[in-house]
Coordinates of C-alpha atoms and ligand atoms in Angstrom, one line a residue:
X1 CA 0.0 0.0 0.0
X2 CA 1.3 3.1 -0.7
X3 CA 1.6 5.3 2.6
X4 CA 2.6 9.0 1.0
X5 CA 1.3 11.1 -1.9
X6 CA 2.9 13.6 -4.1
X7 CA 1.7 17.3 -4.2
X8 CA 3.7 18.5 -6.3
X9 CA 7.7 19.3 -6.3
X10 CA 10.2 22.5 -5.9
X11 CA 13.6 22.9 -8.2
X12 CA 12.9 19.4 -9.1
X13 CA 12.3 18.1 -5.8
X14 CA 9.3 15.8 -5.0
X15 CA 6.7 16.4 -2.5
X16 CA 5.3 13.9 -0.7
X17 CA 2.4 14.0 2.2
X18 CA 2.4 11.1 4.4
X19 CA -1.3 9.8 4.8
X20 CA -1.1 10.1 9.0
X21 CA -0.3 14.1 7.4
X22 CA -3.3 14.3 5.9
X23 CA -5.5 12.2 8.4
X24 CA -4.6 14.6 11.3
X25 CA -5.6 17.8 8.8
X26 CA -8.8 16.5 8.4
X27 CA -9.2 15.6 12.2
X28 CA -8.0 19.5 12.8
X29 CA -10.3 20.6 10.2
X30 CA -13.4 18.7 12.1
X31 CA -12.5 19.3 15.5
X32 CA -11.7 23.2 15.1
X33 CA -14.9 23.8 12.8
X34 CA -16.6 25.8 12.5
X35 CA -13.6 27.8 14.4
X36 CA -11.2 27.5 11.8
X37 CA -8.3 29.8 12.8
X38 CA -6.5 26.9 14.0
X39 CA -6.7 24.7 11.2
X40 CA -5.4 27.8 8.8
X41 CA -2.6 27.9 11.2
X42 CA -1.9 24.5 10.8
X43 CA -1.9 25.2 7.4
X44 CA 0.3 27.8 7.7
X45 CA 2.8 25.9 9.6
X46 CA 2.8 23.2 7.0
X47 CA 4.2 25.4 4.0
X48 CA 6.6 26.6 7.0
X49 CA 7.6 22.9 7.0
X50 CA 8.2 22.5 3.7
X51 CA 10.3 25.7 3.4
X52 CA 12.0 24.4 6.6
X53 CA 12.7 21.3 4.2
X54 CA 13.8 22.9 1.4
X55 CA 16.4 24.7 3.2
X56 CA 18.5 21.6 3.9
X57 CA 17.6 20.4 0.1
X58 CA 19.6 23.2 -1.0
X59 CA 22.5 23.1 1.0
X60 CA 22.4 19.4 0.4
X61 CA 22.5 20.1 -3.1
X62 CA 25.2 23.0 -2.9
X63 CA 27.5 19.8 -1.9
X64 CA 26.4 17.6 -4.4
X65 CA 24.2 15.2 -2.5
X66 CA 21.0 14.3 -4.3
X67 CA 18.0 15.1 -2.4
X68 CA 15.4 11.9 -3.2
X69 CA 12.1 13.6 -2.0
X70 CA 10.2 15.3 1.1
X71 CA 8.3 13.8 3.5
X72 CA 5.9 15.7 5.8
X73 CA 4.6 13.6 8.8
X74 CA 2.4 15.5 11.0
X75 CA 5.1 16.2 13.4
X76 CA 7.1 17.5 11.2
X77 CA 9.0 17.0 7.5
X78 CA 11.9 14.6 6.2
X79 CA 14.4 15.5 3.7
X80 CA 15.5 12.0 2.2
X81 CA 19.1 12.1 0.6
X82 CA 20.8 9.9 -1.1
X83 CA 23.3 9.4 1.2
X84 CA 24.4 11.0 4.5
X85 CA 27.3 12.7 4.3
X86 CA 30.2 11.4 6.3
X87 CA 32.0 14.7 6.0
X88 CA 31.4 16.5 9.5
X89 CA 31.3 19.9 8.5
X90 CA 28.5 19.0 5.4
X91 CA 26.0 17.2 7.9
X92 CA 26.3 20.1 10.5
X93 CA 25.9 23.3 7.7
X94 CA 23.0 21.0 6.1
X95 CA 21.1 20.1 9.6
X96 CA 21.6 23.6 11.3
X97 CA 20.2 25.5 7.6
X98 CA 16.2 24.1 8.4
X99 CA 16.7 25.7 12.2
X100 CA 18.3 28.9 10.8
X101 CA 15.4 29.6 8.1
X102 CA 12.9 29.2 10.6
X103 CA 13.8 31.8 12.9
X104 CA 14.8 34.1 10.0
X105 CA 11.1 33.9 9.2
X106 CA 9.8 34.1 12.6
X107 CA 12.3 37.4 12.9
X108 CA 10.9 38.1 9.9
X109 CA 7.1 37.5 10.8
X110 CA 7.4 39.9 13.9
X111 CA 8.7 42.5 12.0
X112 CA 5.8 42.3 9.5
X113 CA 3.5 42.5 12.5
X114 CA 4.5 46.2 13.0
X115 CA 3.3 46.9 9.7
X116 CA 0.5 44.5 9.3
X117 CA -1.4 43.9 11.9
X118 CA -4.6 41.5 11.8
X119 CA -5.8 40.7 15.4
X120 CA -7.3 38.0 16.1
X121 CA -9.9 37.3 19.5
X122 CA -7.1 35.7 22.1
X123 CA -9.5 33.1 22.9
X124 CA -8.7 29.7 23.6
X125 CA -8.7 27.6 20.3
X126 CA -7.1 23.9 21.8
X127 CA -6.5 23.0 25.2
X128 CA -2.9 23.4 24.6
X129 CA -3.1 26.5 22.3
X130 CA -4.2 29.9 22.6
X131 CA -3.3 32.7 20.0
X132 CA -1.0 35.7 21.0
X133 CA -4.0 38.3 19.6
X134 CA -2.4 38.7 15.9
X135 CA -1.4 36.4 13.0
X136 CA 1.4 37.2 12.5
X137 CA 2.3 36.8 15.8
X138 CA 1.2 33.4 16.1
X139 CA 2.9 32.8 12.8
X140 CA 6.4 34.1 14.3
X141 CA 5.8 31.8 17.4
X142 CA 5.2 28.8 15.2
X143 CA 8.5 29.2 13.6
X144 CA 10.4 29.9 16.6
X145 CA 8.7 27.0 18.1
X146 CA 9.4 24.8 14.4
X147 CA 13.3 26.0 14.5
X148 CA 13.9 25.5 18.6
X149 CA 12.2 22.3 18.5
X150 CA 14.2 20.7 15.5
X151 CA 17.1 21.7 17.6
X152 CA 16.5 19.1 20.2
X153 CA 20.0 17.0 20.1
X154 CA 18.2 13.9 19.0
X155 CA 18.0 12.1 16.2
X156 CA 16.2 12.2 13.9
X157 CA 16.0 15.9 14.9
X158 CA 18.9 18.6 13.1
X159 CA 20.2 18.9 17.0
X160 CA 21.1 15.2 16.8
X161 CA 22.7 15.5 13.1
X162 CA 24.9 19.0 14.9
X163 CA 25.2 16.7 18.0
X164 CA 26.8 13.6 16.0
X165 CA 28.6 16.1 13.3
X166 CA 30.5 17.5 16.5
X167 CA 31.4 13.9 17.8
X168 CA 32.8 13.1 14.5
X169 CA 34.8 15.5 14.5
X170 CA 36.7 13.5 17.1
X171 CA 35.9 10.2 16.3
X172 CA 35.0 7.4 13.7
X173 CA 31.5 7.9 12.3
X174 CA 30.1 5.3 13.3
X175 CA 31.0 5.3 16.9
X176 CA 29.5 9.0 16.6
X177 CA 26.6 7.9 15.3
X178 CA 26.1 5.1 18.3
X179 CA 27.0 8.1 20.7
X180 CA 24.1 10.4 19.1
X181 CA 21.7 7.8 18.6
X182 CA 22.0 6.6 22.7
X183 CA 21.4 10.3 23.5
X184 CA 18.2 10.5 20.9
X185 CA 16.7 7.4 22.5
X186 CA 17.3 8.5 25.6
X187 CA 15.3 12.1 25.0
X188 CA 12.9 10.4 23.4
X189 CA 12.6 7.8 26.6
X190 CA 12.5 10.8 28.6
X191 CA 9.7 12.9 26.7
X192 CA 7.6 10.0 26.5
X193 CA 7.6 9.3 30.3
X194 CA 7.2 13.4 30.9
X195 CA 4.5 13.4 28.2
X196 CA 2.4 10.6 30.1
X197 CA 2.0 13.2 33.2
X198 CA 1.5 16.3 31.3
X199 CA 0.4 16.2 27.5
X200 CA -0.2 13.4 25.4
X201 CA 1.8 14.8 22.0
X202 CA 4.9 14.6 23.9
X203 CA 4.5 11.1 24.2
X204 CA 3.9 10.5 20.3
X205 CA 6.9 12.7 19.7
X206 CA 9.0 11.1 21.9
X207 CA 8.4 7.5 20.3
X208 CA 9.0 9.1 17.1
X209 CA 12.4 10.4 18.2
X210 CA 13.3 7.3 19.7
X211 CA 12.2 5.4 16.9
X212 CA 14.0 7.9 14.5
X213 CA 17.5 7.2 16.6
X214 CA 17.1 3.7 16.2
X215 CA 16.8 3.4 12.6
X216 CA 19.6 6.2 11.9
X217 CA 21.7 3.6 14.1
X218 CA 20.8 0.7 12.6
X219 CA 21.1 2.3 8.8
X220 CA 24.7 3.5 9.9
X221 CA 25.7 -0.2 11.4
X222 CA 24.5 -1.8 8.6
X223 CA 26.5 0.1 5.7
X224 CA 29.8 0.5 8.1
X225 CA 29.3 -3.4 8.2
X226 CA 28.6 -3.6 4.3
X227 CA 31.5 -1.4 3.8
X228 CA 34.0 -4.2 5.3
X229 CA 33.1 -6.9 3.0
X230 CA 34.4 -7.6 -0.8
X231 CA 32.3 -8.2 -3.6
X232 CA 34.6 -11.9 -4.4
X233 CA 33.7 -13.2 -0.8
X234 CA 29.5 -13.4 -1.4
X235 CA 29.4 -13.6 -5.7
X236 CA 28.1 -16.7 -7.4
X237 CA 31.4 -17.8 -9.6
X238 CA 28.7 -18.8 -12.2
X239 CA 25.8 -17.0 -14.0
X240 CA 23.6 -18.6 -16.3
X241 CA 23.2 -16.0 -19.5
X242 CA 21.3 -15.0 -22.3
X243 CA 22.8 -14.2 -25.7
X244 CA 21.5 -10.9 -27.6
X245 CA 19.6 -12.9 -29.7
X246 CA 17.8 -14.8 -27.4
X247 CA 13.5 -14.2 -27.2
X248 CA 12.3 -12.9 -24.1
X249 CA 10.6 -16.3 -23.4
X250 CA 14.2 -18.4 -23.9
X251 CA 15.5 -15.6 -21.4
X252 CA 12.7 -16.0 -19.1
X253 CA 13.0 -19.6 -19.0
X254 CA 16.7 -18.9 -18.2
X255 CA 16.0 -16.4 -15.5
X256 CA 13.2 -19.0 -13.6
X257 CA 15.8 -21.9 -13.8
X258 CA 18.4 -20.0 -11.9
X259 CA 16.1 -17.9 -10.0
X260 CA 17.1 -14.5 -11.2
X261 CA 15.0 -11.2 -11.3
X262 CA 17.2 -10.2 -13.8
X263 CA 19.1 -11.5 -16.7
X264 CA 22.7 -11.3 -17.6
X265 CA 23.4 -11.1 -21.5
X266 CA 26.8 -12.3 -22.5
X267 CA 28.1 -13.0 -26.7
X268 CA 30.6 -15.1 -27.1
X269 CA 32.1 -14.8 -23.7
X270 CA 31.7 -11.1 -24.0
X271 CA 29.7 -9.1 -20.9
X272 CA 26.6 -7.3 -22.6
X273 CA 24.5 -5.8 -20.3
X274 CA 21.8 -6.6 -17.8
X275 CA 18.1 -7.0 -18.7
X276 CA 15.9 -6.2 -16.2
X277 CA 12.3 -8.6 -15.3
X278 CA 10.3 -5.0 -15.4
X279 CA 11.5 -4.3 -18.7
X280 CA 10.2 -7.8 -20.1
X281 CA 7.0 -7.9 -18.5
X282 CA 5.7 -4.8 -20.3
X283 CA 5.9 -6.6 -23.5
X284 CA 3.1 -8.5 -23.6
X285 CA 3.0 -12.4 -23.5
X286 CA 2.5 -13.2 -27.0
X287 CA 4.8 -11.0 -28.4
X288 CA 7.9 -12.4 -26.3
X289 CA 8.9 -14.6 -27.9
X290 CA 9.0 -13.2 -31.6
X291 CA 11.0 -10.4 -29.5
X292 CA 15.1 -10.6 -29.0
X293 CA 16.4 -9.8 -25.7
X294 CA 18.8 -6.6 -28.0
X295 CA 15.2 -4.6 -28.3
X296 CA 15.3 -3.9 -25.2
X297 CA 17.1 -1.3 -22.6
X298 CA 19.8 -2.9 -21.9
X299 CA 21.5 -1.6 -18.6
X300 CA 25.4 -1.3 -18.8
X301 CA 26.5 -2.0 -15.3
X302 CA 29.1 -4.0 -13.4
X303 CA 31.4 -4.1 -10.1
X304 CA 34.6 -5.4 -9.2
X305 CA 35.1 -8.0 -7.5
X306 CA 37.5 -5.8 -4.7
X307 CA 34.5 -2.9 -4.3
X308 CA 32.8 -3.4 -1.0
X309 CA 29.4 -4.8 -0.9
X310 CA 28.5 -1.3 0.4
X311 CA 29.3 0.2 -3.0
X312 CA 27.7 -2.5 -5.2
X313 CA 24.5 -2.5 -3.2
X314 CA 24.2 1.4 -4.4
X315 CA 24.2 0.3 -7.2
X316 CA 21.9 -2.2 -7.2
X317 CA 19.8 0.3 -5.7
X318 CA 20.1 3.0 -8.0
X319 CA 19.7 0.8 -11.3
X320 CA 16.7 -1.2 -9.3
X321 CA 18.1 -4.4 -10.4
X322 CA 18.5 -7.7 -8.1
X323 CA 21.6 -8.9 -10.6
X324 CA 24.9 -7.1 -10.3
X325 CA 27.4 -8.9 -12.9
X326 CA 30.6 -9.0 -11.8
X327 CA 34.1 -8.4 -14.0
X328 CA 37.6 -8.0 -13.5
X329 CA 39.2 -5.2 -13.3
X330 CA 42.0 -6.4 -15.9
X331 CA 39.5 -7.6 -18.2
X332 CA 36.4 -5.6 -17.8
X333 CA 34.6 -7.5 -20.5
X334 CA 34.8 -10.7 -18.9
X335 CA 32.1 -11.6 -16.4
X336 CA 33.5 -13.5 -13.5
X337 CA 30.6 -13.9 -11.3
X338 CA 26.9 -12.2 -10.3
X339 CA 25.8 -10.6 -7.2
X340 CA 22.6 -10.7 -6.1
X341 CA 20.0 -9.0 -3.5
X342 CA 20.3 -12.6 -1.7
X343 CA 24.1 -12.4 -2.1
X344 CA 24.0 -9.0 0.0
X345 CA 22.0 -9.8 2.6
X346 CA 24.0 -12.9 3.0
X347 CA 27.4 -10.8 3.1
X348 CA 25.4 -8.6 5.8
X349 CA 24.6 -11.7 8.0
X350 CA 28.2 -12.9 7.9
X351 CA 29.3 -9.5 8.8
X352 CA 27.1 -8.7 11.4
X353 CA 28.6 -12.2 13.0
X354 CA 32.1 -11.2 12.8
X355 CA 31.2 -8.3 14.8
Ligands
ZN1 ZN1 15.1 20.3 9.9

């Protein structure tokens, strides 16, 4: 099931809402009509979000690091990148950037509200909310509140990206990240016993923290783990292949005898490419086999067998095939050996037991 939609996107990145986004806006919408100030503040706060967002996009993508998408959840958004930086000094400049735009538009807000001012009745709206008499007062605060709150030194808050970028400084990465990530759990253990005495959001925040730290952790162990192990130690020596002018049923057959999800396509001893399952199940069944395996993309990739697992599963990733062919470095057209999805989690398993 698919759990996020896209709204649209900004300098080419995608937008995404996450459904629990959009089924507390329709709670808020219920519950505050037909008093609706506090659902166009919600409103307000998300497009906040999202500039929040974009803010580390763009630094991201100052250094080069390719921003996959946004996520808003209804605590807050999610810039996903391609990779996190190892680099210190880029993780801190691109966590403390959302933080800093924030309170330049809260600074910003407050000045407005000398010019502008549109009051509004300082009733109660929510048990836990009342508004400071003006819009654009209660726009300033929910910045401030947006840019202090993200600085919380837990993951998977900016504080715990500064918090870890500081420790790395002084350490190996990955012991950083362990460091950061105890101290995220432990703020998230920590607001989630404080929030069962005196407000029940603190208690969803603080499991999404300590949730967040977790994951970062476990993401970080796992390629750190990957990193350590060769291609040669996990590849399949043999591959069964496909020639260029084999029919998309001969390679299918191929690819259900050996259990592929992709195939690899070799000539005369010669590395090819790599045809992918998606691209031969969108020709349709009776035409496969009048079809030769050469009419379709073809997807020129390999790996060494010396690159780490780490590297190849990027690939793998990237391309979205389960098949990496393998060739030497001396003879590049020569394949030597595959690597599959099952290959990787098996190299993972063996690492994580040597550790
Ligand atoms: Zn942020």
């Amino acid at each position: 099931m698919k759990y996020s939609f896209k709204i649209g996107s900004l300098w080419g990145i995608p937008i995404e809402l996450h459904i629990t986004f959009i089924l507390l806006m329709a709670a808020i919408f219920i519950l505050s009509y037909p008093q609706l100030y506090f659902f166009i503040l919600i409103m307000f706060l998300f497009v906040f979000v999202v500039i929040h967002e974009l803010a580390h996009s763009i630094v991201a993508r100052h250094y080069k690091i390719k921003v996959r998408k946004i996520l808003l959840y209804p605590i807050g958004g999610v810039s996903e990148i391609e990779e996190i930086p190892e680099k210190p000094s880029i993780e801190w400049r691109m966590a403390i950037a959302g933080p800093l735009t924030s309170f330049a538009i809260g600074a910003a807000l407050l000045a407005l509200d000398q010019i502008i001012l549109i009051e509004i009745q300082p009733t109660p709206l929510a048990p836990t909310f009342s508004t400071a008499g003006s819009l654009m007062r209660d726009l300033a605060i929910l910045n401030f509140f947006l840019g202090a709150f993200n600085l919380i030194p837990a993951f998977p808050m900016d504080g715990g990206r500064i918090f870890r970028a500081l420790l790395a400084e002084r350490m190996k990465f990955s012991d950083a990240t362990k460091y950061a990530a105890f101290i995220g759990k432990l703020f998230g253990i920590l607001m989630t016993i404080f929030g069962i005495f005196y407000n029940l959001w603190l208690i969803i925040i603080g499991m999404f923290i300590y949730i967040g730290a977790n994951e970062e952790a476990e993401q970080i162990i796992i390629s750190t783990t990957l990193a350590s192990v060769r291609v040669k130690d996990v590849m399949y020596p043999e591959a069964a292949s496909v020639t260029p002018e084999s029919s998309l049923s001969e390679t299918l057959e191929v690819m259900f005898k050996a259990r592929y999800h992709d195939a690899l396509i070799e000539k005369d001893g010669v590395f090819q490419g790599v045809v992918t399952w998606n691209e031969i199940m969108k020709i349709k069944p009776e035409q496969r086999g009048k079809l030769k395996v050469s009419q379709l993309p073809i997807k020129h990739v390999s790996v060494s067998p010396d690159e780490s697992i780490l590297e190849a599963y990027k690939i793998m990733m990237r391309e979205k095939i389960d098949l990496l062919p393998v060739v030497s470095k001396e003879a590049p057209t020569k394949v030597v050996g595959i690597l599959t999805t099952e290959g990787v989690a098996y190299a993972y398993e063996k690492a994580k037991a040597l550790r």
